Amino acid sequence: MHPVLHEIRDALKGYYPDSEALALAKMLLVEVLGFSILELFGGKDKEVSEKDLDVLDKMLERLKNNEPIQYVIGRETFCGMTFEVNPNVLIPRPETQELVEWITHEYKAASSCRMLDIGTGSGCIAVSLAKKLPAARVEAWDISEGALEVARRNAGINGVSVAFRLQDVLKAEVSSPSYEVMVSNPPYITHREKMEMEAN
């Protein structure tokens, strides 16, 4: 293994179980510094600059403070696409992809349709639907301007057009034309469950 991989894993000891510390170390080196798997585990050492080590040190401090790795590296993969994430939005979950796939399957033959994503957050659902269903007109609402800024950037990153709107669904007046699809995946963790979860 590359010596820096050992150093990161050792720095995270006591904060994370060994297997998770190793997984986080791999993710940092691959996602942030562009290591290949061969460079991580092969005999060939890749030079790591002082600047890169400084970046890693800052990221390790964030991990030690229980910040999720996705926020630390600033992105997450969802439906085969890259999404920016930060504390303004929740991190897209793999199970949410099933929701996108179900809608895509149901509407892939539609010549056109209007879709509304309520509480869009990072925009992962709206952007993925716009990407997979180019004939759809996708609108996305959120009550957080910070979340909408992230979602707009994610639409740009993934090359799709989504109409984003600052809107509280509980105060909305939905007028004609109506939507063929209204989708929402709001936070669903109860306060009790939250108390039992890992801090990160």
PDB file of C-alpha atoms in Angstrom, residues 5-123:
ATOM      1  CA  LEU A   5      -2.735   5.493   2.649  1.00  0.00           C
ATOM      2  CA  HIS A   6      -1.251   4.138   5.888  1.00  0.00           C
ATOM      3  CA  GLU A   7      -0.782   7.653   7.252  1.00  0.00           C
ATOM      4  CA  ILE A   8      -4.411   8.635   6.599  1.00  0.00           C
ATOM      5  CA  ARG A   9      -5.730   5.392   8.073  1.00  0.00           C
ATOM      6  CA  ASP A  10      -3.560   5.842  11.161  1.00  0.00           C
ATOM      7  CA  ALA A  11      -4.669   9.484  11.550  1.00  0.00           C
ATOM      8  CA  LEU A  12      -8.298   8.335  11.637  1.00  0.00           C
ATOM      9  CA  LYS A  13      -7.716   5.582  14.200  1.00  0.00           C
ATOM     10  CA  GLY A  14      -9.874   6.116  17.247  1.00  0.00           C
ATOM     11  CA  TYR A  15     -12.330   8.165  15.203  1.00  0.00           C
ATOM     12  CA  TYR A  16     -13.532   5.400  12.864  1.00  0.00           C
ATOM     13  CA  PRO A  17     -13.349   1.583  12.835  1.00  0.00           C
ATOM     14  CA  ASP A  18     -10.258   0.326  10.968  1.00  0.00           C
ATOM     15  CA  SER A  19     -12.194  -0.857   7.904  1.00  0.00           C
ATOM     16  CA  GLU A  20     -14.029   2.474   7.584  1.00  0.00           C
ATOM     17  CA  ALA A  21     -10.812   4.450   8.116  1.00  0.00           C
ATOM     18  CA  LEU A  22      -9.179   2.495   5.273  1.00  0.00           C
ATOM     19  CA  ALA A  23     -12.199   3.071   3.008  1.00  0.00           C
ATOM     20  CA  LEU A  24     -12.107   6.806   3.758  1.00  0.00           C
ATOM     21  CA  ALA A  25      -8.356   6.904   3.085  1.00  0.00           C
ATOM     22  CA  LYS A  26      -8.857   5.230  -0.306  1.00  0.00           C
ATOM     23  CA  MET A  27     -11.683   7.629  -1.173  1.00  0.00           C
ATOM     24  CA  LEU A  28      -9.614  10.699  -0.316  1.00  0.00           C
ATOM     25  CA  LEU A  29      -6.654   9.567  -2.391  1.00  0.00           C
ATOM     26  CA  VAL A  30      -8.729   8.481  -5.392  1.00  0.00           C
ATOM     27  CA  GLU A  31     -11.354  11.254  -5.404  1.00  0.00           C
ATOM     28  CA  VAL A  32      -9.213  14.185  -4.275  1.00  0.00           C
ATOM     29  CA  LEU A  33      -5.662  13.407  -5.419  1.00  0.00           C
ATOM     30  CA  GLY A  34      -6.540  11.277  -8.453  1.00  0.00           C
ATOM     31  CA  PHE A  35      -4.756   8.085  -7.396  1.00  0.00           C
ATOM     32  CA  SER A  36      -5.438   4.941  -9.408  1.00  0.00           C
ATOM     33  CA  ILE A  37      -6.021   1.603  -7.686  1.00  0.00           C
ATOM     34  CA  LEU A  38      -2.616   0.476  -8.995  1.00  0.00           C
ATOM     35  CA  GLU A  39      -0.956   3.485  -7.388  1.00  0.00           C
ATOM     36  CA  LEU A  40      -2.736   2.784  -4.097  1.00  0.00           C
ATOM     37  CA  PHE A  41      -1.756  -0.867  -3.867  1.00  0.00           C
ATOM     38  CA  GLY A  42       0.990  -1.409  -6.436  1.00  0.00           C
ATOM     39  CA  GLY A  43       4.685  -1.192  -5.849  1.00  0.00           C
ATOM     40  CA  LYS A  44       4.975   2.098  -7.710  1.00  0.00           C
ATOM     41  CA  ASP A  45       5.021   5.103  -5.385  1.00  0.00           C
ATOM     42  CA  LYS A  46       3.286   8.265  -6.534  1.00  0.00           C
ATOM     43  CA  GLU A  47       4.742  11.515  -5.263  1.00  0.00           C
ATOM     44  CA  VAL A  48       2.475  13.567  -3.035  1.00  0.00           C
ATOM     45  CA  SER A  49       3.256  17.276  -2.907  1.00  0.00           C
ATOM     46  CA  GLU A  50       3.329  19.406   0.232  1.00  0.00           C
ATOM     47  CA  LYS A  51       0.272  21.248  -1.128  1.00  0.00           C
ATOM     48  CA  ASP A  52      -1.635  17.954  -1.468  1.00  0.00           C
ATOM     49  CA  LEU A  53      -0.617  16.925   2.041  1.00  0.00           C
ATOM     50  CA  ASP A  54      -1.921  20.238   3.361  1.00  0.00           C
ATOM     51  CA  VAL A  55      -5.269  19.652   1.585  1.00  0.00           C
ATOM     52  CA  LEU A  56      -5.437  16.144   3.076  1.00  0.00           C
ATOM     53  CA  ASP A  57      -4.672  17.468   6.589  1.00  0.00           C
ATOM     54  CA  LYS A  58      -7.589  19.916   6.363  1.00  0.00           C
ATOM     55  CA  MET A  59      -9.902  17.167   5.127  1.00  0.00           C
ATOM     56  CA  LEU A  60      -8.799  14.822   7.904  1.00  0.00           C
ATOM     57  CA  GLU A  61      -9.676  17.462  10.494  1.00  0.00           C
ATOM     58  CA  ARG A  62     -13.161  17.704   9.000  1.00  0.00           C
ATOM     59  CA  LEU A  63     -13.540  13.913   9.117  1.00  0.00           C
ATOM     60  CA  LYS A  64     -12.405  13.880  12.741  1.00  0.00           C
ATOM     61  CA  ASN A  65     -15.207  16.364  13.440  1.00  0.00           C
ATOM     62  CA  ASN A  66     -17.701  13.814  12.056  1.00  0.00           C
ATOM     63  CA  GLU A  67     -18.362  15.645   8.801  1.00  0.00           C
ATOM     64  CA  PRO A  68     -19.618  13.208   6.132  1.00  0.00           C
ATOM     65  CA  ILE A  69     -17.022  12.285   3.530  1.00  0.00           C
ATOM     66  CA  GLN A  70     -19.329  13.513   0.738  1.00  0.00           C
ATOM     67  CA  TYR A  71     -19.285  17.038   2.205  1.00  0.00           C
ATOM     68  CA  VAL A  72     -15.531  16.840   2.696  1.00  0.00           C
ATOM     69  CA  ILE A  73     -14.854  15.982  -0.960  1.00  0.00           C
ATOM     70  CA  GLY A  74     -17.795  18.115  -2.102  1.00  0.00           C
ATOM     71  CA  ARG A  75     -19.596  15.659  -4.350  1.00  0.00           C
ATOM     72  CA  GLU A  76     -21.541  12.423  -4.627  1.00  0.00           C
ATOM     73  CA  THR A  77     -22.448  10.122  -7.509  1.00  0.00           C
ATOM     74  CA  PHE A  78     -26.141   9.580  -8.206  1.00  0.00           C
ATOM     75  CA  CYS A  79     -27.686   7.796 -11.212  1.00  0.00           C
ATOM     76  CA  GLY A  80     -24.248   7.707 -12.832  1.00  0.00           C
ATOM     77  CA  MET A  81     -23.860  11.487 -12.590  1.00  0.00           C
ATOM     78  CA  THR A  82     -21.798  13.746 -10.358  1.00  0.00           C
ATOM     79  CA  PHE A  83     -23.584  16.074  -7.941  1.00  0.00           C
ATOM     80  CA  GLU A  84     -22.107  18.824  -5.834  1.00  0.00           C
ATOM     81  CA  VAL A  85     -23.092  18.497  -2.175  1.00  0.00           C
ATOM     82  CA  ASN A  86     -22.508  20.715   0.832  1.00  0.00           C
ATOM     83  CA  PRO A  87     -24.237  21.308   4.181  1.00  0.00           C
ATOM     84  CA  ASN A  88     -27.027  23.246   2.387  1.00  0.00           C
ATOM     85  CA  VAL A  89     -28.369  19.934   1.028  1.00  0.00           C
ATOM     86  CA  LEU A  90     -28.809  16.346   2.111  1.00  0.00           C
ATOM     87  CA  ILE A  91     -26.531  13.749   0.522  1.00  0.00           C
ATOM     88  CA  PRO A  92     -28.310  11.772  -2.237  1.00  0.00           C
ATOM     89  CA  ARG A  93     -29.001   8.210  -1.141  1.00  0.00           C
ATOM     90  CA  PRO A  94     -28.681   5.117  -3.381  1.00  0.00           C
ATOM     91  CA  GLU A  95     -32.258   4.043  -2.605  1.00  0.00           C
ATOM     92  CA  THR A  96     -33.568   7.333  -4.055  1.00  0.00           C
ATOM     93  CA  GLN A  97     -32.242   6.139  -7.424  1.00  0.00           C
ATOM     94  CA  GLU A  98     -34.990   3.506  -7.378  1.00  0.00           C
ATOM     95  CA  LEU A  99     -37.567   6.304  -7.341  1.00  0.00           C
ATOM     96  CA  VAL A 100     -35.933   7.950 -10.369  1.00  0.00           C
ATOM     97  CA  GLU A 101     -35.726   4.615 -12.187  1.00  0.00           C
ATOM     98  CA  TRP A 102     -39.414   3.869 -11.522  1.00  0.00           C
ATOM     99  CA  ILE A 103     -40.527   7.248 -12.889  1.00  0.00           C
ATOM    100  CA  THR A 104     -38.167   6.939 -15.861  1.00  0.00           C
ATOM    101  CA  HIS A 105     -39.590   3.504 -16.700  1.00  0.00           C
ATOM    102  CA  GLU A 106     -43.186   4.754 -16.446  1.00  0.00           C
ATOM    103  CA  TYR A 107     -42.656   7.858 -18.604  1.00  0.00           C
ATOM    104  CA  LYS A 108     -39.884   6.941 -21.065  1.00  0.00           C
ATOM    105  CA  ALA A 109     -42.397   6.627 -23.936  1.00  0.00           C
ATOM    106  CA  ALA A 110     -44.172   9.915 -23.183  1.00  0.00           C
ATOM    107  CA  SER A 111     -43.803  12.549 -25.886  1.00  0.00           C
ATOM    108  CA  SER A 112     -43.999  15.258 -23.226  1.00  0.00           C
ATOM    109  CA  CYS A 113     -44.990  15.687 -19.600  1.00  0.00           C
ATOM    110  CA  ARG A 114     -44.612  18.141 -16.719  1.00  0.00           C
ATOM    111  CA  MET A 115     -42.830  16.959 -13.600  1.00  0.00           C
ATOM    112  CA  LEU A 116     -42.465  18.675 -10.239  1.00  0.00           C
ATOM    113  CA  ASP A 117     -39.849  17.770  -7.630  1.00  0.00           C
ATOM    114  CA  ILE A 118     -40.851  19.147  -4.224  1.00  0.00           C
ATOM    115  CA  GLY A 119     -38.034  19.805  -1.753  1.00  0.00           C
ATOM    116  CA  THR A 120     -35.401  19.308  -4.420  1.00  0.00           C
ATOM    117  CA  GLY A 121     -32.314  19.825  -2.222  1.00  0.00           C
ATOM    118  CA  SER A 122     -29.274  19.023  -4.365  1.00  0.00           C
ATOM    119  CA  GLY A 123     -31.555  18.624  -7.371  1.00  0.00           C
TER     120      GLY A 123
END
